[in-house]
Amino acid sequence: MKTPIDAATQLAITTLSKQAPAATDLAKQFKAAGFKLALVGGPVRDAILGRLGNDLDFTTDALPKQSEKILEKWADSVWDIGAAFGTVAGKKGEITVEITTYRSESYDPSSRKPDVEFGKSIEADLARRDFTINAMALELTTEQPTFIDLFNGVTDLQNKIIKTPGKPEDSFTDDPLRMMRAARFMSQLNFAVDPAIIAAIKNMSSRLEIISAERIRDEFTKIILSSAPRIGITLLVETGLADYFLPEVPKLKLEIDEHHHHKDVYEHSLTVLEQAIGLEQRLGGPNLTLRLAALLHDIGKPKTKQLIPGGGVSFHHHEVVGARMCKERLKKLRFDNHLINDVAKLTFLHLRFHGYGSGEWTDSAVRRYVRDAGELLTHLHLLTRADCTTRNKKKAEGLAKTYDQLEKRIEDLMAQEELNKIRPDLTGDEIMQILGIKPSPTVGKAYEFLLELRLEHGPQGVEKAKEELLKWWKEQN
């Protein structure tokens, strides 16, 4: 049970002592109360990998109410995040801790939720965990910190492989979401997955149907926001898991994308996702909206495919169909409405640039591009650039140069006209005063007329706008 501590693990213990001395103090309080406390799971793994953060998970033989009582003396704040599941949490300075009573869970195969039973030993608690790399513990209430590694988690960390403590089928029967979690750790850690896990997922993928949309959404979000989402998404697609929550993505493999010279639209979409990630520093870092739009921007292609006489295919209006499909799928996954609308909007707009040619757009067209993108203009810039996946270096350089030119035109017009604040030269109140009318749909029509005038010809000034408004009003009457 007690594993000899190698140099890497000793370094992890030292790292924990330096970075989270508060954990040692907390352990002393549990020991004084007659209980055990061990750092467990992800923090142990991350400490060994040299990336320990400020969120620490512990396991104990104390019951939740007993843990809460001790925590109240130690922490600045305490909250009950799941006492029914044996977990209480607290925060002290920058350190957030979650403390869970040893658990020995049993699952109804048809249920989404476990029947939680509190266990009596840390060994049983570790045996129920998802993967060996998360089934290690550092016992802190012994005379010296004791490293516990029953399932060779350190070896699997060193070999960069994801395995389950027992049979994968047993683990995934207990909690089918663990199948997605395997994909998440692949993407986050850039690890391989044990072939036994892949075989089990292929045989058991349908069990994902009993998992709530919210839990699936959260796990998928972690995958797509990871450092290498392609490998996790690939596992989801190749094992059939994606068929149960994001079937539009595997269907992209059926379509040949002759324009981008990929073997299919699926490969193109993964490439766009990777290229978008390479650009997203302009948005301040990992951006869920951009990444979802990059992955999903072409999902309308299978439904819009048409064979062209003489050879070839077309996907007319796939951006319109794709935007609608994005909304439907992201709603089912319980994403928030703001994100849903943003991803759908980017999908709808992702082809707009291709009408730009080599710079044929008028200033009016540029204004409309900015107006339609709104607060997503930078997202659209990055998605459009990422969508260029041609292997023709000269063509790629030409497209990039043309988009540079468009961004420069937008920048210049922004400076001249404040494009991000495009509005008519007259307010609604001024329109009513000039026309001598009361609030009504007519005011809205007049406002739209002036907005179109502004988009088409740029700022008019109050007097010119008044003159044009009166002309319009005369024509209306």
Tab-separated table of C-alpha atoms in Angstrom, residues 421-440 442-451 454 460-466 469 472:
chain	number	residue	atom	x	y	z
A	421	LYS	CA	-20.991	52.893	-32.574
A	422	ILE	CA	-22.841	53.056	-35.885
A	423	ARG	CA	-26.187	54.757	-35.428
A	424	PRO	CA	-28.261	57.315	-37.376
A	425	ASP	CA	-27.361	60.986	-37.217
A	426	LEU	CA	-30.733	61.692	-35.551
A	427	THR	CA	-32.204	60.169	-32.407
A	428	GLY	CA	-35.716	58.804	-32.091
A	429	ASP	CA	-36.800	61.910	-30.184
A	430	GLU	CA	-35.365	64.164	-32.892
A	431	ILE	CA	-37.174	62.165	-35.582
A	432	MET	CA	-40.508	62.603	-33.794
A	433	GLN	CA	-39.885	66.319	-33.307
A	434	ILE	CA	-38.911	66.917	-36.961
A	435	LEU	CA	-41.840	64.913	-38.347
A	436	GLY	CA	-44.315	66.035	-35.700
A	437	ILE	CA	-45.355	62.475	-34.838
A	438	LYS	CA	-45.809	60.458	-31.637
A	439	PRO	CA	-44.150	57.132	-30.721
A	440	SER	CA	-45.261	54.557	-33.289
A	442	THR	CA	-43.326	54.825	-38.158
A	443	VAL	CA	-40.544	56.141	-35.907
A	444	GLY	CA	-38.811	52.788	-36.200
A	445	LYS	CA	-39.099	52.833	-39.992
A	446	ALA	CA	-37.641	56.338	-40.100
A	447	TYR	CA	-34.809	55.236	-37.825
A	448	GLU	CA	-34.027	52.272	-40.133
A	449	PHE	CA	-34.016	54.593	-43.156
A	450	LEU	CA	-31.475	56.880	-41.498
A	451	LEU	CA	-29.381	53.904	-40.400
A	454	ARG	CA	-25.461	56.110	-42.528
A	460	GLN	CA	-24.285	62.742	-42.735
A	461	GLY	CA	-24.427	65.388	-40.049
A	462	VAL	CA	-27.654	66.616	-38.441
A	463	GLU	CA	-28.704	69.073	-41.173
A	464	LYS	CA	-28.129	66.661	-44.067
A	465	ALA	CA	-29.868	63.858	-42.170
A	466	LYS	CA	-32.851	66.158	-41.459
A	469	LEU	CA	-35.531	62.462	-43.536
A	472	TRP	CA	-38.271	60.291	-47.201
